């Protein structure tokens, strides 16, 4: 039974891989943990992840020589030097542990087959003999932007397998899960987070949960791009919204939005990068492999930002295939053969047949780039603790930890959810063990009353105001067409004006259904303003960043500018302010100096400051922007210069 005020040690908002892994760690350390989720945890978006999870295991011939250091290098280059290098380094070291732990939890990893194996590399058929002693080890496939085959996979249902295994562990530990609940605001006293206000989606009733530690694990904000996203309909960025609404906690790098090259046209359902990793290639309307011209070295396996841009340009140049839903390109995986498709890419086989009515072993697959991943999110320190508000943590796609910078590498997100879930979960447990829950319950009841008033105000409105669904659709059109793969100052300015208008419209919108209980229209109305505010932080952040870095590409500022923009955007939005306020902190301690990524353009504006002098000010500057102290000294895990032996 739900009562109006509940307590727990650790409150985890989100039942995807990151939230559940974090809760497991806290519960295993003896803390009482409660998970809240919009949907039953196994339906979280993590379940849709397909192609793989990166970890330097070096289990097959094409992975020989791999190591956490090589993984670190790939991740930093992939991020276009936007990542916090210390976090990227910790992540790369811990990812192999996370993969093996999943095997222990029951994930049926696809395995190496000793002896002769038939692969496709850069479009060519190749036979490779895998060592007999490696037979049965966790298999690895190629992915974009990596020097080695590193993505561990369970056919093309990696997220499904991982989430079911992790959720079984949650059940085994007896962790309380409240599904069909939605957190609508955080409870805090200005310096300490005290829990959250929750709306029960079954009844429409509100309750508060006070906790020693609160963790935001709500996934990404892809749905601000409306229908132009591969994300589930529940990925509305509500975790980022509740942090932004505090007016205290900043979001990081919101303008860093990833577009995935291959989603099925027109539905937008993802077709994994594993297709290209396993040897699939892209064709224009003349059946020409344009990526070979554009990126002779990495071809279809350059990073996602680079491939998506080449695809968008190809279609702008009139080489897309016309369709009633707009132009698309082709993904050719016919040569992989039915047996390969029905085993190693089973989910792709099913998706093509069920959602496009085509047989990918015989027919070309229509694809185009679509919004896919949110690199931005709640800005946290190395421990996962949010800036400026003690006791609030964030993990997974909801967080800006920040190992992805301006472009995430494929397979690095699943790995992040489990690595950060484990590491941050440990810190959360330590935090909860070190404090008492003694706090003024008045903060909870005030926050509850404010939330209830918001819902009542929506229901009271009458007249013929705009529909919330029209506002949502208009937001999606603006974001895709003016804050998309290619961005310019003029279009971004238009986007900011459009969004300001939509925010006004939202204040006048009227609901068709006035039921206070189970009412999806009301539930969405309560999210809409927050989504528009998030969209505004993306558009304004992109307008301000006058350079191109990773997925943020400005046609009017096409070069990466390390002299002026080797920094992270922070955005806060006080409730009484019409606009958000922006500030910039150093990206983090640098070990690998900024350079060429190995794909994409090599032209850039170089920094003139020395790395040592940049690094000297990083810690103080970040603290000045709200970073709370972390448990270890920053930089203690960054083994300086280890990368040099891998760079020739
Ligand atoms: C189609 C697809 C395929 C992908 N494939 C891969 C891949 O192969 N490899 C890879 O590394 N990455 C992949 N990704 C990315 C990866 O799946 C996600 O980044 C990752 O799973 C996010 O996990 P998470 O735990 O952070 O969030 P999610 O899994 O999105 O979970 C969020 C949770 O928060 C809950 N929630 C949200 N808002 C609230 C609220 N207000 N109150 C209460 N609960 C809330 C939801 O119910 C859900 O339980 C893919 C992404 C997509 C879209």
mmCIF file of C-alpha atoms in Angstrom, residues 432-644:
data_model
loop_
_atom_site.group_PDB
_atom_site.id
_atom_site.type_symbol
_atom_site.label_atom_id
_atom_site.label_comp_id
_atom_site.label_asym_id
_atom_site.label_seq_id
_atom_site.Cartn_x
_atom_site.Cartn_y
_atom_site.Cartn_z
ATOM 1 C CA UNK A 432 23.876 6.677 2.689
ATOM 2 C CA UNK A 433 25.782 4.774 5.369
ATOM 3 C CA UNK A 434 27.488 7.987 6.468
ATOM 4 C CA UNK A 435 24.432 10.154 7.153
ATOM 5 C CA UNK A 436 21.088 10.008 8.916
ATOM 6 C CA UNK A 437 17.735 10.756 7.344
ATOM 7 C CA UNK A 438 16.992 13.420 9.905
ATOM 8 C CA UNK A 439 15.346 16.201 7.885
ATOM 9 C CA UNK A 440 12.392 18.544 7.973
ATOM 10 C CA UNK A 441 9.422 16.720 6.428
ATOM 11 C CA UNK A 442 8.033 20.157 5.590
ATOM 12 C CA UNK A 443 10.236 20.133 2.469
ATOM 13 C CA UNK A 444 8.478 16.952 1.315
ATOM 14 C CA UNK A 445 4.975 18.212 2.015
ATOM 15 C CA UNK A 446 5.669 21.560 0.301
ATOM 16 C CA UNK A 447 6.980 19.759 -2.786
ATOM 17 C CA UNK A 448 3.965 17.416 -2.727
ATOM 18 C CA UNK A 449 1.539 20.338 -2.518
ATOM 19 C CA UNK A 450 3.275 22.104 -5.417
ATOM 20 C CA UNK A 451 3.030 18.978 -7.583
ATOM 21 C CA UNK A 452 -0.633 18.453 -6.778
ATOM 22 C CA UNK A 453 -1.360 22.084 -7.581
ATOM 23 C CA UNK A 454 0.332 21.737 -10.987
ATOM 24 C CA UNK A 455 -1.972 18.847 -11.898
ATOM 25 C CA UNK A 456 -5.054 20.626 -10.555
ATOM 26 C CA UNK A 457 -4.165 23.766 -12.555
ATOM 27 C CA UNK A 458 -3.985 21.735 -15.772
ATOM 28 C CA UNK A 459 -7.384 20.186 -15.108
ATOM 29 C CA UNK A 460 -8.953 23.574 -14.325
ATOM 30 C CA UNK A 461 -8.079 25.132 -17.690
ATOM 31 C CA UNK A 462 -10.944 25.514 -20.107
ATOM 32 C CA UNK A 463 -11.593 26.942 -23.562
ATOM 33 C CA UNK A 464 -10.081 26.127 -26.928
ATOM 34 C CA UNK A 465 -6.360 26.334 -26.244
ATOM 35 C CA UNK A 466 -3.776 24.453 -28.294
ATOM 36 C CA UNK A 467 -3.475 20.682 -28.007
ATOM 37 C CA UNK A 468 -0.457 19.374 -26.110
ATOM 38 C CA UNK A 469 0.118 16.808 -28.868
ATOM 39 C CA UNK A 470 0.345 19.524 -31.537
ATOM 40 C CA UNK A 471 2.910 21.320 -29.374
ATOM 41 C CA UNK A 472 4.862 18.083 -28.964
ATOM 42 C CA UNK A 473 4.881 17.455 -32.717
ATOM 43 C CA UNK A 474 5.955 21.028 -33.474
ATOM 44 C CA UNK A 475 8.822 20.667 -30.986
ATOM 45 C CA UNK A 476 9.986 17.498 -32.781
ATOM 46 C CA UNK A 477 9.914 19.192 -36.197
ATOM 47 C CA UNK A 478 11.896 22.164 -34.898
ATOM 48 C CA UNK A 479 14.483 20.007 -33.186
ATOM 49 C CA UNK A 480 15.050 17.692 -36.145
ATOM 50 C CA UNK A 481 15.137 20.331 -38.846
ATOM 51 C CA UNK A 482 16.838 23.192 -36.996
ATOM 52 C CA UNK A 483 18.899 21.468 -34.273
ATOM 53 C CA UNK A 484 19.777 18.324 -36.209
ATOM 54 C CA UNK A 485 22.821 16.799 -37.892
ATOM 55 C CA UNK A 486 23.848 20.063 -39.591
ATOM 56 C CA UNK A 487 23.327 23.248 -37.553
ATOM 57 C CA UNK A 488 23.749 26.926 -38.396
ATOM 58 C CA UNK A 489 23.460 30.108 -36.352
ATOM 59 C CA UNK A 490 20.401 31.279 -38.294
ATOM 60 C CA UNK A 491 18.513 28.011 -37.935
ATOM 61 C CA UNK A 492 19.409 27.713 -34.271
ATOM 62 C CA UNK A 493 18.111 31.231 -33.687
ATOM 63 C CA UNK A 494 14.859 30.217 -35.411
ATOM 64 C CA UNK A 495 14.692 27.114 -33.216
ATOM 65 C CA UNK A 496 15.077 29.198 -30.052
ATOM 66 C CA UNK A 497 12.243 31.494 -31.214
ATOM 67 C CA UNK A 498 10.036 28.519 -32.139
ATOM 68 C CA UNK A 499 10.589 26.914 -28.751
ATOM 69 C CA UNK A 500 9.876 30.179 -26.905
ATOM 70 C CA UNK A 501 6.572 30.344 -28.778
ATOM 71 C CA UNK A 502 5.791 26.716 -27.915
ATOM 72 C CA UNK A 503 6.518 27.415 -24.242
ATOM 73 C CA UNK A 504 3.947 30.222 -24.406
ATOM 74 C CA UNK A 505 1.508 27.899 -26.189
ATOM 75 C CA UNK A 506 2.045 25.327 -23.458
ATOM 76 C CA UNK A 507 0.865 27.859 -20.879
ATOM 77 C CA UNK A 508 -2.401 28.172 -22.820
ATOM 78 C CA UNK A 509 -2.912 24.538 -23.801
ATOM 79 C CA UNK A 510 -6.088 22.808 -22.694
ATOM 80 C CA UNK A 511 -6.697 19.143 -21.999
ATOM 81 C CA UNK A 512 -9.481 17.202 -23.709
ATOM 82 C CA UNK A 513 -9.713 14.681 -20.871
ATOM 83 C CA UNK A 514 -10.235 16.060 -17.349
ATOM 84 C CA UNK A 515 -9.903 12.827 -15.399
ATOM 85 C CA UNK A 516 -7.477 13.272 -12.457
ATOM 86 C CA UNK A 517 -6.619 9.562 -12.268
ATOM 87 C CA UNK A 518 -5.498 7.313 -15.110
ATOM 88 C CA UNK A 519 -5.183 10.012 -17.752
ATOM 89 C CA UNK A 520 -2.297 9.722 -20.258
ATOM 90 C CA UNK A 521 -3.075 13.198 -21.597
ATOM 91 C CA UNK A 522 -2.625 14.755 -18.151
ATOM 92 C CA UNK A 523 0.488 12.658 -17.508
ATOM 93 C CA UNK A 524 2.017 13.947 -20.759
ATOM 94 C CA UNK A 525 0.899 17.537 -20.122
ATOM 95 C CA UNK A 526 2.770 17.460 -16.828
ATOM 96 C CA UNK A 527 5.969 16.543 -18.725
ATOM 97 C CA UNK A 528 5.595 18.816 -21.733
ATOM 98 C CA UNK A 529 6.878 22.094 -20.322
ATOM 99 C CA UNK A 530 9.946 20.349 -18.939
ATOM 100 C CA UNK A 531 10.616 18.765 -22.334
ATOM 101 C CA UNK A 532 10.356 22.163 -24.027
ATOM 102 C CA UNK A 533 12.759 23.611 -21.469
ATOM 103 C CA UNK A 534 15.195 20.779 -22.191
ATOM 104 C CA UNK A 535 14.844 21.400 -25.925
ATOM 105 C CA UNK A 536 15.625 25.057 -25.261
ATOM 106 C CA UNK A 537 18.839 24.152 -23.409
ATOM 107 C CA UNK A 538 19.890 22.032 -26.408
ATOM 108 C CA UNK A 539 19.109 24.741 -28.978
ATOM 109 C CA UNK A 540 20.645 27.597 -26.964
ATOM 110 C CA UNK A 541 23.700 25.513 -26.070
ATOM 111 C CA UNK A 542 24.185 24.681 -29.761
ATOM 112 C CA UNK A 543 23.726 28.318 -30.749
ATOM 113 C CA UNK A 544 26.363 29.435 -28.264
ATOM 114 C CA UNK A 545 28.955 26.798 -29.218
ATOM 115 C CA UNK A 546 30.554 28.370 -32.265
ATOM 116 C CA UNK A 547 32.656 25.382 -33.314
ATOM 117 C CA UNK A 548 32.101 21.828 -34.565
ATOM 118 C CA UNK A 549 32.903 18.917 -32.263
ATOM 119 C CA UNK A 550 31.665 15.339 -32.616
ATOM 120 C CA UNK A 551 27.928 15.273 -33.223
ATOM 121 C CA UNK A 552 27.636 19.063 -32.851
ATOM 122 C CA UNK A 553 28.340 20.282 -36.398
ATOM 123 C CA UNK A 554 28.014 23.971 -37.247
ATOM 124 C CA UNK A 555 28.060 24.674 -40.984
ATOM 125 C CA UNK A 556 29.067 28.259 -40.159
ATOM 126 C CA UNK A 557 31.878 27.116 -37.816
ATOM 127 C CA UNK A 558 33.002 23.822 -39.352
ATOM 128 C CA UNK A 559 36.276 23.405 -37.413
ATOM 129 C CA UNK A 560 36.856 21.958 -33.966
ATOM 130 C CA UNK A 561 38.279 24.815 -31.943
ATOM 131 C CA UNK A 562 40.484 23.559 -29.106
ATOM 132 C CA UNK A 563 41.770 27.045 -28.466
ATOM 133 C CA UNK A 564 38.394 28.370 -27.331
ATOM 134 C CA UNK A 565 36.037 25.427 -26.855
ATOM 135 C CA UNK A 566 37.904 22.652 -25.071
ATOM 136 C CA UNK A 567 35.273 22.872 -22.365
ATOM 137 C CA UNK A 568 31.935 21.500 -21.205
ATOM 138 C CA UNK A 569 28.678 23.462 -21.325
ATOM 139 C CA UNK A 570 26.831 23.747 -18.024
ATOM 140 C CA UNK A 571 23.271 24.999 -17.965
ATOM 141 C CA UNK A 572 21.057 25.909 -15.010
ATOM 142 C CA UNK A 573 17.528 27.281 -15.122
ATOM 143 C CA UNK A 574 16.061 28.959 -12.054
ATOM 144 C CA UNK A 575 12.267 28.582 -11.825
ATOM 145 C CA UNK A 576 11.598 32.335 -11.900
ATOM 146 C CA UNK A 577 13.861 33.052 -14.884
ATOM 147 C CA UNK A 578 12.614 33.271 -18.484
ATOM 148 C CA UNK A 579 15.834 31.758 -19.848
ATOM 149 C CA UNK A 580 18.511 29.315 -18.750
ATOM 150 C CA UNK A 581 21.973 30.529 -17.806
ATOM 151 C CA UNK A 582 25.109 29.011 -19.322
ATOM 152 C CA UNK A 583 28.623 28.625 -18.027
ATOM 153 C CA UNK A 584 31.616 26.578 -19.151
ATOM 154 C CA UNK A 585 34.023 24.410 -17.193
ATOM 155 C CA UNK A 586 37.233 22.735 -18.391
ATOM 156 C CA UNK A 587 36.594 19.322 -19.951
ATOM 157 C CA UNK A 588 38.759 17.567 -17.359
ATOM 158 C CA UNK A 589 42.342 16.501 -16.850
ATOM 159 C CA UNK A 590 43.948 15.801 -20.213
ATOM 160 C CA UNK A 591 46.271 12.899 -20.775
ATOM 161 C CA UNK A 592 45.868 12.218 -24.501
ATOM 162 C CA UNK A 593 46.562 15.599 -26.150
ATOM 163 C CA UNK A 594 43.957 16.820 -28.647
ATOM 164 C CA UNK A 595 44.716 15.589 -32.155
ATOM 165 C CA UNK A 596 43.230 13.934 -35.247
ATOM 166 C CA UNK A 597 40.607 11.275 -34.561
ATOM 167 C CA UNK A 598 41.793 9.015 -37.393
ATOM 168 C CA UNK A 599 38.557 9.610 -39.332
ATOM 169 C CA UNK A 600 36.576 12.704 -40.287
ATOM 170 C CA UNK A 601 38.316 15.991 -40.928
ATOM 171 C CA UNK A 602 41.875 16.636 -39.723
ATOM 172 C CA UNK A 603 41.404 20.392 -39.873
ATOM 173 C CA UNK A 604 41.034 22.112 -36.500
ATOM 174 C CA UNK A 605 42.090 25.135 -34.500
ATOM 175 C CA UNK A 606 44.764 23.925 -32.101
ATOM 176 C CA UNK A 607 45.135 24.986 -28.496
ATOM 177 C CA UNK A 608 48.159 27.119 -27.749
ATOM 178 C CA UNK A 609 48.064 26.513 -23.989
ATOM 179 C CA UNK A 610 50.289 23.665 -22.796
ATOM 180 C CA UNK A 611 48.581 20.559 -21.409
ATOM 181 C CA UNK A 612 50.280 21.065 -18.045
ATOM 182 C CA UNK A 613 49.000 24.590 -17.706
ATOM 183 C CA UNK A 614 45.472 23.524 -18.815
ATOM 184 C CA UNK A 615 45.501 20.738 -16.232
ATOM 185 C CA UNK A 616 46.664 23.034 -13.450
ATOM 186 C CA UNK A 617 43.399 24.957 -13.366
ATOM 187 C CA UNK A 618 40.947 22.079 -14.033
ATOM 188 C CA UNK A 619 40.142 21.041 -10.472
ATOM 189 C CA UNK A 620 39.697 24.544 -9.067
ATOM 190 C CA UNK A 621 37.650 25.658 -12.046
ATOM 191 C CA UNK A 622 35.313 22.650 -11.855
ATOM 192 C CA UNK A 623 34.867 23.140 -8.119
ATOM 193 C CA UNK A 624 34.020 26.788 -8.814
ATOM 194 C CA UNK A 625 31.246 25.505 -11.103
ATOM 195 C CA UNK A 626 29.754 23.283 -8.412
ATOM 196 C CA UNK A 627 31.654 19.982 -8.606
ATOM 197 C CA UNK A 628 31.505 18.341 -5.188
ATOM 198 C CA UNK A 629 34.587 16.617 -3.839
ATOM 199 C CA UNK A 630 34.902 12.991 -4.937
ATOM 200 C CA UNK A 631 36.282 10.153 -2.885
ATOM 201 C CA UNK A 632 39.646 9.834 -4.580
ATOM 202 C CA UNK A 633 41.763 12.696 -5.735
ATOM 203 C CA UNK A 634 40.835 13.480 -9.286
ATOM 204 C CA UNK A 635 43.428 12.125 -11.652
ATOM 205 C CA UNK A 636 44.628 9.359 -9.373
ATOM 206 C CA UNK A 637 43.473 6.644 -11.793
ATOM 207 C CA UNK A 638 44.756 8.334 -14.941
ATOM 208 C CA UNK A 639 48.041 6.558 -15.645
ATOM 209 C CA UNK A 640 49.786 9.398 -17.301
ATOM 210 C CA UNK A 641 51.300 8.737 -20.712
ATOM 211 C CA UNK A 642 50.452 5.008 -20.859
ATOM 212 C CA UNK A 643 48.873 5.712 -24.233
ATOM 213 C CA UNK A 644 52.165 6.689 -25.807
#
